[in-house]
């Protein structure tokens, strides 16, 4: 089969690879579409010690099952493989399983013609759901999960909140579209990349601004800040812009530099929530929202061929990609 293999820092090769072996309880899936995630970029930059080359990256995938009881079904992959029997797994919070493992990290990912994955990680999708839309399930579920956790910590419903999102990648854009879907009328979205800002504006994500150039929104004015960047600078911005009694939802994982103002968090009773991935229910809910077009026309997503995937990584790396999400098709 053909696969896009991460071979070294800033290097990907589209080449022949052996077809994956299919273990007990696993299925072989023929990939239809697979999105490039910020975490794939992180690996590509050589910054992820957990992703060691040579490795097939990629975890935002949809495909057709080739083997076993799900044969011929179109499915979205739940990329998070978990033990299935610990308290977190049984309690519906499988994302916290101590044995959790993401595909495309130690085991092969989905930038390829085929992948093998446990059958319990297959999620059925409607037969007429197009594959590009379905491939957005994973990032959409990440945003959905973050908002769900934030809703439990917010003092008032999101429809009454001023919301700020830092980062206009797919997580940030989806978060804005979901908050809007929930009736939130005041949404700001900050990104330093002009192309991404233009895309976020066409996607109707609210008030889009440049944190480095434009006049900043007033300090302490947002009940909810979703940090979809996760850098020292974005945490400093979130700490300053969040309102007293508000919530910072931390989703991005760019770096671990200082920036969070724990003194202000304490004095102003600000909740800081870490968010990691999603539960199976979040994935199912995301499929539903995407399928019924609750999140708009998704024209901000671009698709390219897997064979040209290396160029897509390069374009994102150089800041030349306007799309908030690029999806590759084998
Ligand atoms: Zn992802
Ligand atoms: Zn578990």
CSV table of C-alpha atoms and ligand atoms in Angstrom, one decimal:
chain,number,residue,atom,x,y,z
A,1,UNK,CA,0.0,0.0,0.0
A,2,UNK,CA,1.0,3.7,-0.3
A,3,UNK,CA,1.5,5.7,2.9
A,4,UNK,CA,2.8,9.1,3.9
A,5,UNK,CA,5.6,8.3,6.3
A,6,UNK,CA,7.1,10.8,8.7
A,7,UNK,CA,10.8,10.0,8.3
A,8,UNK,CA,12.6,12.9,10.0
A,9,UNK,CA,12.1,16.4,11.3
A,10,UNK,CA,10.3,18.4,8.5
A,11,UNK,CA,10.4,15.3,6.3
A,12,UNK,CA,7.6,13.1,4.9
A,13,UNK,CA,7.8,10.5,2.2
A,14,UNK,CA,4.9,9.1,0.2
A,15,UNK,CA,6.1,5.6,-0.4
A,16,UNK,CA,5.3,1.8,-0.5
A,17,UNK,CA,4.7,0.3,2.9
A,18,UNK,CA,3.6,-3.2,3.9
A,19,UNK,CA,-0.1,-3.6,4.6
A,20,UNK,CA,-0.8,-3.5,8.3
A,21,UNK,CA,-1.3,-6.9,10.0
A,22,UNK,CA,-4.7,-7.4,11.6
A,23,UNK,CA,-4.7,-8.8,15.1
A,24,UNK,CA,-7.4,-10.5,17.2
A,25,UNK,CA,-10.4,-8.2,17.6
A,26,UNK,CA,-9.1,-5.8,15.0
A,27,UNK,CA,-10.4,-4.7,11.6
A,28,UNK,CA,-8.7,-3.6,8.4
A,29,UNK,CA,-10.0,-0.2,7.2
A,30,UNK,CA,-9.5,1.3,3.8
A,31,UNK,CA,-9.0,5.0,4.4
A,32,UNK,CA,-11.3,7.5,2.5
A,33,UNK,CA,-10.2,10.7,4.1
A,34,UNK,CA,-7.8,11.8,6.9
A,35,UNK,CA,-7.3,15.2,8.4
A,36,UNK,CA,-4.0,16.9,9.3
A,37,UNK,CA,-4.0,17.7,13.0
A,38,UNK,CA,-2.0,20.3,15.0
A,39,UNK,CA,-0.4,17.3,16.8
A,40,UNK,CA,0.7,15.8,13.5
A,41,UNK,CA,2.4,19.2,12.8
A,42,UNK,CA,4.0,19.1,16.3
A,43,UNK,CA,5.5,15.7,15.4
A,44,UNK,CA,6.6,16.9,12.0
A,45,UNK,CA,8.5,19.8,13.7
A,46,UNK,CA,10.4,17.1,15.8
A,47,UNK,CA,8.8,18.4,19.0
A,48,UNK,CA,6.9,15.3,20.1
A,49,UNK,CA,9.0,12.8,21.9
A,50,UNK,CA,6.1,10.3,21.8
A,51,UNK,CA,6.1,10.2,18.0
A,52,UNK,CA,9.4,8.7,16.8
A,53,UNK,CA,10.2,8.4,13.0
A,54,UNK,CA,9.8,6.4,10.8
A,55,UNK,CA,6.1,6.6,11.6
A,56,UNK,CA,2.8,6.9,9.8
A,57,UNK,CA,1.0,9.8,11.5
A,58,UNK,CA,-2.6,10.7,11.3
A,59,UNK,CA,-5.7,10.0,13.5
A,60,UNK,CA,-8.7,12.0,12.0
A,61,UNK,CA,-9.9,9.3,9.7
A,62,UNK,CA,-12.9,7.9,7.9
A,63,UNK,CA,-13.0,4.7,5.8
A,64,UNK,CA,-14.6,1.5,4.8
A,65,UNK,CA,-14.2,-1.7,6.8
A,66,UNK,CA,-12.6,-4.6,4.9
A,67,UNK,CA,-12.8,-7.4,7.4
A,68,UNK,CA,-14.8,-8.9,10.2
A,69,UNK,CA,-18.4,-8.3,11.4
A,70,UNK,CA,-18.3,-4.6,10.3
A,71,UNK,CA,-17.2,-5.4,6.7
A,72,UNK,CA,-18.4,-2.9,4.1
A,73,UNK,CA,-19.5,-0.4,6.7
A,74,UNK,CA,-18.3,3.2,6.4
A,75,UNK,CA,-16.9,4.3,9.8
A,76,UNK,CA,-15.1,7.0,11.6
A,77,UNK,CA,-12.2,5.8,13.6
A,78,UNK,CA,-12.1,6.6,17.3
A,79,UNK,CA,-8.3,7.1,17.4
A,80,UNK,CA,-8.0,6.7,21.1
A,81,UNK,CA,-7.4,3.0,22.0
A,82,UNK,CA,-8.2,2.4,25.7
A,83,UNK,CA,-8.3,-0.7,28.0
A,84,UNK,CA,-12.1,-0.8,28.2
A,85,UNK,CA,-12.3,-2.0,31.8
A,86,UNK,CA,-10.8,0.5,34.1
A,87,UNK,CA,-13.0,2.9,36.2
A,88,UNK,CA,-12.5,5.7,33.7
A,89,UNK,CA,-13.4,3.6,30.7
A,90,UNK,CA,-16.4,2.1,32.5
A,91,UNK,CA,-17.5,5.6,33.7
A,92,UNK,CA,-17.6,7.1,30.2
A,93,UNK,CA,-14.3,9.0,30.5
A,94,UNK,CA,-12.2,6.7,28.5
A,95,UNK,CA,-10.0,9.7,27.5
A,96,UNK,CA,-8.5,9.5,31.0
A,97,UNK,CA,-7.7,5.7,30.8
A,98,UNK,CA,-4.1,5.2,32.0
A,99,UNK,CA,-3.5,2.8,29.1
A,100,UNK,CA,-4.9,5.2,26.5
A,101,UNK,CA,-3.0,5.2,23.2
A,102,UNK,CA,-3.6,7.4,20.2
A,103,UNK,CA,-3.1,5.9,16.7
A,104,UNK,CA,-0.3,7.6,14.8
A,105,UNK,CA,1.8,7.9,18.0
A,106,UNK,CA,3.4,4.6,18.8
A,107,UNK,CA,1.2,2.5,16.5
A,108,UNK,CA,0.8,3.3,12.9
A,109,UNK,CA,-1.7,6.1,12.0
A,110,UNK,CA,-4.0,6.6,9.0
A,111,UNK,CA,-2.0,8.6,6.4
A,112,UNK,CA,-2.1,5.5,4.3
A,113,UNK,CA,-4.3,3.3,2.1
A,114,UNK,CA,-5.1,1.0,5.0
A,115,UNK,CA,-5.0,0.9,8.8
A,116,UNK,CA,-5.7,-1.8,11.3
A,117,UNK,CA,-7.6,-0.8,14.5
A,118,UNK,CA,-9.6,-2.6,17.2
A,119,UNK,CA,-13.2,-3.2,16.1
A,120,UNK,CA,-14.4,-1.5,19.3
A,121,UNK,CA,-12.9,1.8,17.9
A,122,UNK,CA,-15.2,1.8,14.8
A,123,UNK,CA,-18.1,4.3,14.8
A,124,UNK,CA,-20.8,3.9,12.2
A,125,UNK,CA,-21.7,6.9,10.1
A,126,UNK,CA,-24.8,7.5,7.9
A,127,UNK,CA,-24.3,5.9,4.5
A,128,UNK,CA,-24.8,9.3,2.7
A,129,UNK,CA,-22.4,11.3,4.9
A,130,UNK,CA,-19.5,12.5,2.7
A,131,UNK,CA,-16.1,11.5,3.8
A,132,UNK,CA,-14.5,14.9,4.1
A,133,UNK,CA,-17.3,16.0,6.5
A,134,UNK,CA,-17.0,12.7,8.4
A,135,UNK,CA,-13.2,13.1,8.8
A,136,UNK,CA,-13.9,16.2,10.9
A,137,UNK,CA,-15.4,14.2,13.6
A,138,UNK,CA,-12.3,14.0,15.8
A,139,UNK,CA,-11.5,17.7,15.9
A,140,UNK,CA,-15.2,18.6,16.3
A,141,UNK,CA,-15.4,16.2,19.2
A,142,UNK,CA,-12.4,17.8,20.8
A,143,UNK,CA,-14.1,21.2,20.7
A,144,UNK,CA,-17.4,19.7,21.9
A,145,UNK,CA,-15.7,18.0,24.8
A,146,UNK,CA,-14.0,21.3,25.9
A,147,UNK,CA,-17.3,23.2,25.7
A,148,UNK,CA,-19.1,20.4,27.6
A,149,UNK,CA,-16.6,20.6,30.5
A,150,UNK,CA,-16.7,24.4,30.5
A,151,UNK,CA,-20.5,24.4,30.6
A,152,UNK,CA,-20.3,22.5,33.9
A,153,UNK,CA,-18.0,25.1,35.4
A,154,UNK,CA,-19.6,28.3,34.0
A,155,UNK,CA,-21.9,30.2,36.4
A,156,UNK,CA,-24.4,31.2,33.6
A,157,UNK,CA,-25.4,29.3,30.4
A,158,UNK,CA,-23.1,29.9,27.4
A,159,UNK,CA,-25.9,31.7,25.6
A,160,UNK,CA,-25.4,34.5,28.1
A,161,UNK,CA,-21.6,34.5,28.1
A,162,UNK,CA,-18.9,36.6,26.4
A,163,UNK,CA,-16.6,34.0,24.8
A,164,UNK,CA,-13.1,34.4,23.5
A,165,UNK,CA,-11.2,31.7,21.6
A,166,UNK,CA,-7.5,31.9,21.0
A,167,UNK,CA,-6.3,30.1,17.8
A,168,UNK,CA,-8.2,29.8,14.6
A,169,UNK,CA,-7.2,26.3,13.7
A,170,UNK,CA,-10.0,23.7,13.4
A,171,UNK,CA,-10.5,23.3,17.2
A,172,UNK,CA,-10.9,27.1,17.5
A,173,UNK,CA,-13.2,27.4,14.5
A,174,UNK,CA,-15.3,24.5,15.7
A,175,UNK,CA,-15.5,25.9,19.2
A,176,UNK,CA,-16.8,29.2,17.8
A,177,UNK,CA,-19.3,27.5,15.5
A,178,UNK,CA,-20.6,25.3,18.4
A,179,UNK,CA,-20.9,28.2,20.8
A,180,UNK,CA,-22.9,30.0,18.2
A,181,UNK,CA,-25.0,26.9,17.7
A,182,UNK,CA,-25.7,27.0,21.4
A,183,UNK,CA,-26.9,30.6,21.2
A,184,UNK,CA,-23.8,32.5,22.3
A,185,UNK,CA,-24.0,35.9,20.7
A,186,UNK,CA,-20.7,37.4,21.7
A,187,UNK,CA,-17.7,35.5,20.3
A,188,UNK,CA,-14.2,36.8,19.7
A,189,UNK,CA,-11.6,34.7,17.9
A,190,UNK,CA,-7.9,35.7,17.9
A,191,UNK,CA,-5.2,34.4,15.6
A,192,UNK,CA,-1.8,35.8,14.5
A,193,UNK,CA,-2.0,34.4,11.0
A,194,UNK,CA,-3.7,36.7,8.5
A,195,UNK,CA,-4.8,33.9,6.1
A,196,UNK,CA,-6.4,32.0,9.0
A,197,UNK,CA,-8.2,35.1,10.2
A,198,UNK,CA,-9.6,35.6,6.7
A,199,UNK,CA,-10.9,32.0,6.7
A,200,UNK,CA,-12.4,32.4,10.2
A,201,UNK,CA,-14.2,35.5,9.0
A,202,UNK,CA,-15.7,33.7,6.1
A,203,UNK,CA,-16.8,30.9,8.4
A,204,UNK,CA,-18.7,33.4,10.5
A,205,UNK,CA,-16.9,32.8,13.7
A,206,UNK,CA,-17.7,36.1,15.3
A,207,UNK,CA,-15.3,39.0,15.8
A,208,UNK,CA,-11.9,38.0,14.5
A,209,UNK,CA,-8.8,39.9,15.5
A,210,UNK,CA,-5.0,39.9,15.4
A,211,UNK,CA,-3.6,39.5,19.0
A,212,UNK,CA,-0.3,41.1,17.8
A,213,UNK,CA,-1.6,43.9,15.7
A,214,UNK,CA,-5.2,44.9,16.5
A,215,UNK,CA,-6.5,46.6,19.5
A,216,UNK,CA,-7.1,43.9,22.1
A,217,UNK,CA,-10.5,43.3,23.7
A,218,UNK,CA,-10.7,44.9,27.2
A,219,UNK,CA,-9.0,42.9,30.0
A,220,UNK,CA,-11.2,40.8,32.2
A,221,UNK,CA,-14.1,40.8,29.8
A,222,UNK,CA,-14.7,37.2,28.9
A,223,UNK,CA,-16.7,34.7,30.9
A,224,UNK,CA,-15.2,31.9,28.9
A,225,UNK,CA,-11.8,31.8,27.2
A,226,UNK,CA,-10.9,28.7,25.2
A,227,UNK,CA,-7.2,28.5,24.6
A,228,UNK,CA,-6.8,26.4,21.5
A,229,UNK,CA,-3.1,27.4,21.2
A,230,UNK,CA,-1.6,26.3,24.5
A,231,UNK,CA,1.5,28.5,24.6
A,232,UNK,CA,3.0,30.6,27.4
A,233,UNK,CA,1.8,33.7,25.5
A,234,UNK,CA,-1.7,32.4,25.0
A,235,UNK,CA,-2.0,31.4,28.6
A,236,UNK,CA,-0.8,34.9,29.6
A,237,UNK,CA,-3.5,36.4,27.3
A,238,UNK,CA,-6.2,34.1,28.7
A,239,UNK,CA,-5.2,35.0,32.3
A,240,UNK,CA,-5.6,38.7,31.5
A,241,UNK,CA,-8.7,38.6,29.3
A,242,UNK,CA,-10.9,36.2,31.3
A,243,UNK,CA,-13.5,37.8,33.6
A,244,UNK,CA,-13.5,37.4,37.3
A,245,UNK,CA,-15.4,34.2,38.1
A,246,UNK,CA,-14.8,33.0,34.5
A,247,UNK,CA,-13.4,29.9,33.0
A,248,UNK,CA,-10.3,29.2,31.0
A,249,UNK,CA,-10.6,26.0,29.0
A,250,UNK,CA,-7.1,24.9,28.0
A,251,UNK,CA,-7.1,22.6,24.9
A,252,UNK,CA,-3.9,23.5,23.0
A,253,UNK,CA,-0.6,21.8,23.7
A,254,UNK,CA,2.0,24.0,21.9
A,255,UNK,CA,4.5,24.4,24.7
A,256,UNK,CA,4.8,24.3,28.5
A,257,UNK,CA,6.2,27.8,29.1
A,258,UNK,CA,5.1,30.0,32.0
A,259,UNK,CA,2.3,32.4,31.3
A,260,UNK,CA,-0.6,31.4,33.4
A,261,UNK,CA,-1.3,34.0,36.2
A,262,UNK,CA,-2.2,31.7,39.1
A,263,UNK,CA,-2.4,34.7,41.4
A,264,UNK,CA,-5.2,36.3,39.4
A,265,UNK,CA,-6.9,32.9,39.0
A,266,UNK,CA,-7.0,32.6,42.8
A,267,UNK,CA,-8.0,36.1,43.7
A,268,UNK,CA,-10.7,36.2,41.0
A,269,UNK,CA,-12.0,32.7,41.4
A,270,UNK,CA,-11.2,31.7,37.8
A,271,UNK,CA,-11.5,28.1,36.9
A,272,UNK,CA,-8.7,26.6,34.7
A,273,UNK,CA,-9.8,23.4,32.9
A,274,UNK,CA,-7.5,21.1,31.1
A,275,UNK,CA,-9.1,19.2,28.2
A,276,UNK,CA,-7.8,16.1,26.5
A,277,UNK,CA,-9.6,14.6,23.5
A,278,UNK,CA,-13.1,13.3,23.9
A,279,UNK,CA,-15.3,10.4,25.0
A,280,UNK,CA,-17.0,8.0,22.6
A,281,UNK,CA,-20.3,10.0,23.3
A,282,UNK,CA,-18.5,13.2,22.2
A,283,UNK,CA,-17.5,11.5,18.9
A,284,UNK,CA,-21.0,10.3,18.3
A,285,UNK,CA,-22.5,13.7,19.1
A,286,UNK,CA,-19.9,15.3,16.7
A,287,UNK,CA,-21.0,13.0,13.9
A,288,UNK,CA,-24.6,14.1,14.5
A,289,UNK,CA,-23.8,17.8,14.5
A,290,UNK,CA,-21.7,17.5,11.3
A,291,UNK,CA,-24.2,15.3,9.5
A,292,UNK,CA,-27.1,17.7,10.1
A,293,UNK,CA,-25.0,20.7,9.1
A,294,UNK,CA,-25.5,22.4,12.4
A,295,UNK,CA,-21.9,23.9,12.1
A,296,UNK,CA,-22.4,25.6,8.8
A,297,UNK,CA,-21.2,24.7,5.3
A,298,UNK,CA,-17.6,23.8,6.3
A,299,UNK,CA,-16.3,25.6,3.3
A,300,UNK,CA,-13.2,26.5,5.4
A,301,UNK,CA,-12.0,22.9,5.0
A,302,UNK,CA,-9.7,22.1,2.1
A,303,UNK,CA,-9.0,18.6,0.6
A,304,UNK,CA,-5.9,17.4,-1.2
A,305,UNK,CA,-4.6,14.1,-2.3
A,306,UNK,CA,-2.5,12.0,0.1
A,307,UNK,CA,0.2,11.7,-2.5
A,308,UNK,CA,0.7,15.5,-2.2
A,309,UNK,CA,0.5,15.4,1.6
A,310,UNK,CA,4.1,16.4,2.2
A,311,UNK,CA,3.4,19.7,0.4
A,312,UNK,CA,0.3,20.3,2.6
A,313,UNK,CA,2.5,19.9,5.8
A,314,UNK,CA,5.0,22.3,4.3
A,315,UNK,CA,2.3,24.9,3.5
A,316,UNK,CA,0.9,24.7,7.1
A,317,UNK,CA,4.5,24.9,8.5
A,318,UNK,CA,5.2,28.0,6.4
A,319,UNK,CA,2.0,29.7,7.4
A,320,UNK,CA,0.8,29.5,3.7
A,321,UNK,CA,-2.3,27.4,4.4
A,322,UNK,CA,-5.5,29.5,4.6
A,323,UNK,CA,-7.7,26.5,5.5
A,324,UNK,CA,-8.3,25.8,9.2
A,325,UNK,CA,-8.2,22.1,8.2
A,326,UNK,CA,-6.6,20.2,5.4
A,327,UNK,CA,-8.0,16.8,4.7
A,328,UNK,CA,-6.0,14.3,2.6
A,329,UNK,CA,-7.6,11.6,0.4
A,330,UNK,CA,-5.7,8.4,-0.6
B,1,LIG,ZN1,-6.5,15.6,16.0
B,2,LIG,ZN1,-9.2,2.1,30.7
